[in-house]
Amino acid sequence: MASLNVGSLGEYLREQRRNAQLSLRQLADAAGVSNPYLSQIERGLRKPSAEVLQQVAKALRISAETLYVHAGILDAERERIEVETRAVILADPSLNERQKQVLLQIYEAFRHENGDGTGESDGGPDSSDGEPGNSDRDPDSGDAQPSSSS
């Protein structure tokens, strides 16, 4: 078996196929894949591509995203995007270290707010460096303060 995710994908596919009252051959024909290949997927011996999963999902009339999650594709993609986003922020030569850390904290706060955060952060969005005059935010309310230049 290639991985635990592939095995759970195969079990899930088999359950969905049975719920749809389709034979392995019928689903393979409807999805445009070979019968032996689909059998190997169900047994956890093969890890299908996103395209194959999309075809199978269409044949089963279920969400392709559900299959992506069971295959571990969707979580892996989110993780890759998070790592790349952090790397781009940290590599930006036009930002100083404090600005990079603030951007990463804001990014984590938004991910957490949207339910994608892991809860792991370096100080969290509420930490501050304590330097006066470096922010237009009121630390008590969290609201931006207008400039008072007259």
mmCIF file of N, CA and C in Angstrom, residues 19-98:
data_model
loop_
_atom_site.group_PDB
_atom_site.id
_atom_site.type_symbol
_atom_site.label_atom_id
_atom_site.label_comp_id
_atom_site.label_asym_id
_atom_site.label_seq_id
_atom_site.Cartn_x
_atom_site.Cartn_y
_atom_site.Cartn_z
ATOM 1 N N ASN A 19 -22.758 2.573 -2.517
ATOM 2 C CA ASN A 19 -23.943 3.409 -2.256
ATOM 3 C C ASN A 19 -24.644 3.799 -3.555
ATOM 4 N N ALA A 20 -23.852 3.988 -4.594
ATOM 5 C CA ALA A 20 -24.421 4.325 -5.907
ATOM 6 C C ALA A 20 -24.907 3.092 -6.648
ATOM 7 N N GLN A 21 -24.720 1.924 -6.038
ATOM 8 C CA GLN A 21 -25.136 0.643 -6.613
ATOM 9 C C GLN A 21 -24.524 0.417 -7.991
ATOM 10 N N LEU A 22 -23.204 0.656 -8.048
ATOM 11 C CA LEU A 22 -22.460 0.448 -9.286
ATOM 12 C C LEU A 22 -21.428 -0.651 -9.071
ATOM 13 N N SER A 23 -21.246 -1.463 -10.090
ATOM 14 C CA SER A 23 -20.166 -2.446 -10.032
ATOM 15 C C SER A 23 -18.862 -1.721 -10.334
ATOM 16 N N LEU A 24 -17.779 -2.381 -10.031
ATOM 17 C CA LEU A 24 -16.465 -1.818 -10.326
ATOM 18 C C LEU A 24 -16.351 -1.520 -11.819
ATOM 19 N N ARG A 25 -16.803 -2.456 -12.629
ATOM 20 C CA ARG A 25 -16.744 -2.294 -14.084
ATOM 21 C C ARG A 25 -17.598 -1.110 -14.557
ATOM 22 N N GLN A 26 -18.789 -0.970 -13.986
ATOM 23 C CA GLN A 26 -19.669 0.140 -14.372
ATOM 24 C C GLN A 26 -19.036 1.488 -14.044
ATOM 25 N N LEU A 27 -18.449 1.597 -12.843
ATOM 26 C CA LEU A 27 -17.817 2.858 -12.462
ATOM 27 C C LEU A 27 -16.598 3.139 -13.334
ATOM 28 N N ALA A 28 -15.817 2.111 -13.607
ATOM 29 C CA ALA A 28 -14.639 2.283 -14.460
ATOM 30 C C ALA A 28 -15.048 2.793 -15.840
ATOM 31 N N ASP A 29 -16.096 2.206 -16.399
ATOM 32 C CA ASP A 29 -16.577 2.650 -17.715
ATOM 33 C C ASP A 29 -17.072 4.093 -17.664
ATOM 34 N N ALA A 30 -17.846 4.421 -16.625
ATOM 35 C CA ALA A 30 -18.411 5.772 -16.499
ATOM 36 C C ALA A 30 -17.315 6.821 -16.282
ATOM 37 N N ALA A 31 -16.244 6.428 -15.584
ATOM 38 C CA ALA A 31 -15.164 7.369 -15.294
ATOM 39 C C ALA A 31 -14.115 7.406 -16.394
ATOM 40 N N GLY A 32 -14.157 6.447 -17.305
ATOM 41 C CA GLY A 32 -13.189 6.416 -18.394
ATOM 42 C C GLY A 32 -11.820 5.915 -17.968
ATOM 43 N N VAL A 33 -11.797 5.030 -16.975
ATOM 44 C CA VAL A 33 -10.538 4.419 -16.538
ATOM 45 C C VAL A 33 -10.682 2.907 -16.655
ATOM 46 N N SER A 34 -9.567 2.207 -16.614
ATOM 47 C CA SER A 34 -9.649 0.757 -16.749
ATOM 48 C C SER A 34 -10.133 0.123 -15.450
ATOM 49 N N ASN A 35 -10.790 -1.012 -15.602
ATOM 50 C CA ASN A 35 -11.302 -1.768 -14.465
ATOM 51 C C ASN A 35 -10.166 -2.162 -13.504
ATOM 52 N N PRO A 36 -9.037 -2.719 -14.009
ATOM 53 C CA PRO A 36 -7.945 -3.082 -13.093
ATOM 54 C C PRO A 36 -7.355 -1.872 -12.348
ATOM 55 N N TYR A 37 -7.257 -0.736 -13.034
ATOM 56 C CA TYR A 37 -6.706 0.472 -12.410
ATOM 57 C C TYR A 37 -7.610 0.935 -11.271
ATOM 58 N N LEU A 38 -8.921 0.962 -11.506
ATOM 59 C CA LEU A 38 -9.864 1.370 -10.469
ATOM 60 C C LEU A 38 -9.824 0.390 -9.295
ATOM 61 N N SER A 39 -9.697 -0.878 -9.587
ATOM 62 C CA SER A 39 -9.582 -1.884 -8.534
ATOM 63 C C SER A 39 -8.334 -1.630 -7.675
ATOM 64 N N GLN A 40 -7.230 -1.287 -8.322
ATOM 65 C CA GLN A 40 -5.998 -1.001 -7.584
ATOM 66 C C GLN A 40 -6.147 0.249 -6.712
ATOM 67 N N ILE A 41 -6.879 1.228 -7.198
ATOM 68 C CA ILE A 41 -7.134 2.431 -6.401
ATOM 69 C C ILE A 41 -7.949 2.065 -5.161
ATOM 70 N N GLU A 42 -9.000 1.277 -5.359
ATOM 71 C CA GLU A 42 -9.854 0.883 -4.235
ATOM 72 C C GLU A 42 -9.088 0.061 -3.205
ATOM 73 N N ARG A 43 -8.119 -0.711 -3.650
ATOM 74 C CA ARG A 43 -7.338 -1.543 -2.729
ATOM 75 C C ARG A 43 -6.154 -0.790 -2.132
ATOM 76 N N GLY A 44 -5.991 0.482 -2.509
ATOM 77 C CA GLY A 44 -4.918 1.294 -1.951
ATOM 78 C C GLY A 44 -3.563 1.037 -2.559
ATOM 79 N N LEU A 45 -3.526 0.423 -3.734
ATOM 80 C CA LEU A 45 -2.255 0.092 -4.382
ATOM 81 C C LEU A 45 -1.775 1.192 -5.325
ATOM 82 N N ARG A 46 -2.692 2.040 -5.748
ATOM 83 C CA ARG A 46 -2.360 3.125 -6.675
ATOM 84 C C ARG A 46 -2.844 4.446 -6.107
ATOM 85 N N LYS A 47 -2.093 5.498 -6.399
ATOM 86 C CA LYS A 47 -2.513 6.851 -6.037
ATOM 87 C C LYS A 47 -2.904 7.571 -7.324
ATOM 88 N N PRO A 48 -4.179 7.808 -7.519
ATOM 89 C CA PRO A 48 -4.628 8.424 -8.769
ATOM 90 C C PRO A 48 -4.309 9.913 -8.825
ATOM 91 N N SER A 49 -4.252 10.421 -10.036
ATOM 92 C CA SER A 49 -4.030 11.853 -10.236
ATOM 93 C C SER A 49 -5.316 12.610 -9.924
ATOM 94 N N ALA A 50 -5.193 13.916 -9.808
ATOM 95 C CA ALA A 50 -6.359 14.764 -9.562
ATOM 96 C C ALA A 50 -7.361 14.639 -10.715
ATOM 97 N N GLU A 51 -6.853 14.466 -11.934
ATOM 98 C CA GLU A 51 -7.736 14.350 -13.101
ATOM 99 C C GLU A 51 -8.579 13.071 -13.035
ATOM 100 N N VAL A 52 -7.938 11.974 -12.657
ATOM 101 C CA VAL A 52 -8.668 10.702 -12.527
ATOM 102 C C VAL A 52 -9.700 10.821 -11.414
ATOM 103 N N LEU A 53 -9.311 11.428 -10.300
ATOM 104 C CA LEU A 53 -10.268 11.606 -9.197
ATOM 105 C C LEU A 53 -11.459 12.450 -9.632
ATOM 106 N N GLN A 54 -11.201 13.453 -10.458
ATOM 107 C CA GLN A 54 -12.291 14.293 -10.941
ATOM 108 C C GLN A 54 -13.247 13.478 -11.818
ATOM 109 N N GLN A 55 -12.714 12.621 -12.671
ATOM 110 C CA GLN A 55 -13.552 11.771 -13.522
ATOM 111 C C GLN A 55 -14.377 10.790 -12.672
ATOM 112 N N VAL A 56 -13.747 10.205 -11.655
ATOM 113 C CA VAL A 56 -14.452 9.259 -10.785
ATOM 114 C C VAL A 56 -15.543 9.987 -10.002
ATOM 115 N N ALA A 57 -15.220 11.171 -9.509
ATOM 116 C CA ALA A 57 -16.204 11.952 -8.753
ATOM 117 C C ALA A 57 -17.409 12.286 -9.624
ATOM 118 N N LYS A 58 -17.149 12.654 -10.858
ATOM 119 C CA LYS A 58 -18.243 12.977 -11.781
ATOM 120 C C LYS A 58 -19.110 11.743 -12.016
ATOM 121 N N ALA A 59 -18.477 10.606 -12.194
ATOM 122 C CA ALA A 59 -19.228 9.359 -12.423
ATOM 123 C C ALA A 59 -20.051 8.969 -11.195
ATOM 124 N N LEU A 60 -19.528 9.258 -10.001
ATOM 125 C CA LEU A 60 -20.243 8.941 -8.763
ATOM 126 C C LEU A 60 -21.217 10.041 -8.343
ATOM 127 N N ARG A 61 -21.132 11.172 -9.034
ATOM 128 C CA ARG A 61 -21.954 12.346 -8.708
ATOM 129 C C ARG A 61 -21.696 12.825 -7.291
ATOM 130 N N ILE A 62 -20.399 12.922 -6.967
ATOM 131 C CA ILE A 62 -19.988 13.475 -5.681
ATOM 132 C C ILE A 62 -18.957 14.564 -5.945
ATOM 133 N N SER A 63 -18.603 15.306 -4.914
ATOM 134 C CA SER A 63 -17.658 16.400 -5.025
ATOM 135 C C SER A 63 -16.235 15.889 -5.251
ATOM 136 N N ALA A 64 -15.577 16.455 -6.247
ATOM 137 C CA ALA A 64 -14.176 16.091 -6.499
ATOM 138 C C ALA A 64 -13.311 16.537 -5.316
ATOM 139 N N GLU A 65 -13.671 17.652 -4.694
ATOM 140 C CA GLU A 65 -12.908 18.146 -3.552
ATOM 141 C C GLU A 65 -12.900 17.128 -2.416
ATOM 142 N N THR A 66 -14.019 16.428 -2.222
ATOM 143 C CA THR A 66 -14.093 15.400 -1.192
ATOM 144 C C THR A 66 -13.068 14.307 -1.472
ATOM 145 N N LEU A 67 -12.960 13.903 -2.720
ATOM 146 C CA LEU A 67 -11.975 12.879 -3.082
ATOM 147 C C LEU A 67 -10.552 13.415 -2.922
ATOM 148 N N TYR A 68 -10.331 14.690 -3.252
ATOM 149 C CA TYR A 68 -9.011 15.286 -3.093
ATOM 150 C C TYR A 68 -8.576 15.258 -1.628
ATOM 151 N N VAL A 69 -9.502 15.553 -0.728
ATOM 152 C CA VAL A 69 -9.195 15.526 0.699
ATOM 153 C C VAL A 69 -8.853 14.107 1.135
ATOM 154 N N HIS A 70 -9.659 13.122 0.711
ATOM 155 C CA HIS A 70 -9.397 11.729 1.075
ATOM 156 C C HIS A 70 -8.067 11.237 0.507
ATOM 157 N N ALA A 71 -7.672 11.791 -0.634
ATOM 158 C CA ALA A 71 -6.405 11.390 -1.255
ATOM 159 C C ALA A 71 -5.221 12.164 -0.686
ATOM 160 N N GLY A 72 -5.504 13.183 0.119
ATOM 161 C CA GLY A 72 -4.434 13.988 0.689
ATOM 162 C C GLY A 72 -3.912 15.050 -0.262
ATOM 163 N N ILE A 73 -4.565 15.245 -1.391
ATOM 164 C CA ILE A 73 -4.117 16.229 -2.378
ATOM 165 C C ILE A 73 -4.430 17.641 -1.915
ATOM 166 N N LEU A 74 -5.639 17.865 -1.422
ATOM 167 C CA LEU A 74 -6.060 19.217 -1.071
ATOM 168 C C LEU A 74 -5.266 19.755 0.103
ATOM 169 N N ASP A 75 -5.085 18.970 1.158
ATOM 170 C CA ASP A 75 -4.306 19.431 2.303
ATOM 171 C C ASP A 75 -2.862 19.686 1.914
ATOM 172 N N ALA A 76 -2.297 18.852 1.076
ATOM 173 C CA ALA A 76 -0.917 19.028 0.645
ATOM 174 C C ALA A 76 -0.775 20.320 -0.152
ATOM 175 N N GLU A 77 -1.742 20.635 -0.970
ATOM 176 C CA GLU A 77 -1.708 21.863 -1.771
ATOM 177 C C GLU A 77 -1.794 23.080 -0.860
ATOM 178 N N ARG A 78 -2.675 23.037 0.129
ATOM 179 C CA ARG A 78 -2.776 24.162 1.071
ATOM 180 C C ARG A 78 -1.476 24.356 1.821
ATOM 181 N N GLU A 79 -0.871 23.263 2.231
ATOM 182 C CA GLU A 79 0.397 23.331 2.958
ATOM 183 C C GLU A 79 1.486 23.919 2.064
ATOM 184 N N ARG A 80 1.539 23.495 0.820
ATOM 185 C CA ARG A 80 2.540 24.010 -0.129
ATOM 186 C C ARG A 80 2.355 25.511 -0.325
ATOM 187 N N ILE A 81 1.121 25.955 -0.466
ATOM 188 C CA ILE A 81 0.837 27.383 -0.660
ATOM 189 C C ILE A 81 1.263 28.178 0.564
ATOM 190 N N GLU A 82 0.987 27.651 1.756
ATOM 191 C CA GLU A 82 1.376 28.347 2.987
ATOM 192 C C GLU A 82 2.888 28.490 3.064
ATOM 193 N N VAL A 83 3.621 27.424 2.776
ATOM 194 C CA VAL A 83 5.084 27.462 2.829
ATOM 195 C C VAL A 83 5.621 28.453 1.801
ATOM 196 N N GLU A 84 5.068 28.440 0.603
ATOM 197 C CA GLU A 84 5.526 29.360 -0.443
ATOM 198 C C GLU A 84 5.229 30.803 -0.074
ATOM 199 N N THR A 85 4.059 31.050 0.505
ATOM 200 C CA THR A 85 3.694 32.411 0.896
ATOM 201 C C THR A 85 4.668 32.940 1.942
ATOM 202 N N ARG A 86 4.953 32.125 2.939
ATOM 203 C CA ARG A 86 5.904 32.524 3.985
ATOM 204 C C ARG A 86 7.284 32.783 3.381
ATOM 205 N N ALA A 87 7.719 31.930 2.466
ATOM 206 C CA ALA A 87 9.042 32.072 1.861
ATOM 207 C C ALA A 87 9.142 33.373 1.059
ATOM 208 N N VAL A 88 8.091 33.717 0.343
ATOM 209 C CA VAL A 88 8.096 34.941 -0.458
ATOM 210 C C VAL A 88 8.182 36.167 0.455
ATOM 211 N N ILE A 89 7.423 36.156 1.537
ATOM 212 C CA ILE A 89 7.466 37.289 2.477
ATOM 213 C C ILE A 89 8.870 37.419 3.064
ATOM 214 N N LEU A 90 9.422 36.297 3.521
ATOM 215 C CA LEU A 90 10.740 36.333 4.163
ATOM 216 C C LEU A 90 11.863 36.693 3.191
ATOM 217 N N ALA A 91 11.673 36.424 1.909
ATOM 218 C CA ALA A 91 12.718 36.685 0.915
ATOM 219 C C ALA A 91 12.657 38.099 0.333
ATOM 220 N N ASP A 92 11.611 38.850 0.635
ATOM 221 C CA ASP A 92 11.443 40.177 0.043
ATOM 222 C C ASP A 92 12.503 41.142 0.570
ATOM 223 N N PRO A 93 13.427 41.589 -0.279
ATOM 224 C CA PRO A 93 14.508 42.465 0.188
ATOM 225 C C PRO A 93 14.045 43.884 0.516
ATOM 226 N N SER A 94 12.847 44.267 0.078
ATOM 227 C CA SER A 94 12.377 45.626 0.338
ATOM 228 C C SER A 94 11.723 45.776 1.715
ATOM 229 N N LEU A 95 11.590 44.663 2.445
ATOM 230 C CA LEU A 95 10.994 44.715 3.783
ATOM 231 C C LEU A 95 12.069 44.486 4.834
ATOM 232 N N ASN A 96 11.929 45.200 5.967
ATOM 233 C CA ASN A 96 12.859 44.924 7.062
ATOM 234 C C ASN A 96 12.307 43.759 7.883
ATOM 235 N N GLU A 97 13.094 43.262 8.828
ATOM 236 C CA GLU A 97 12.699 42.068 9.591
ATOM 237 C C GLU A 97 11.398 42.281 10.360
ATOM 238 N N ARG A 98 11.226 43.456 10.962
ATOM 239 C CA ARG A 98 10.004 43.723 11.713
ATOM 240 C C ARG A 98 8.781 43.682 10.798
#
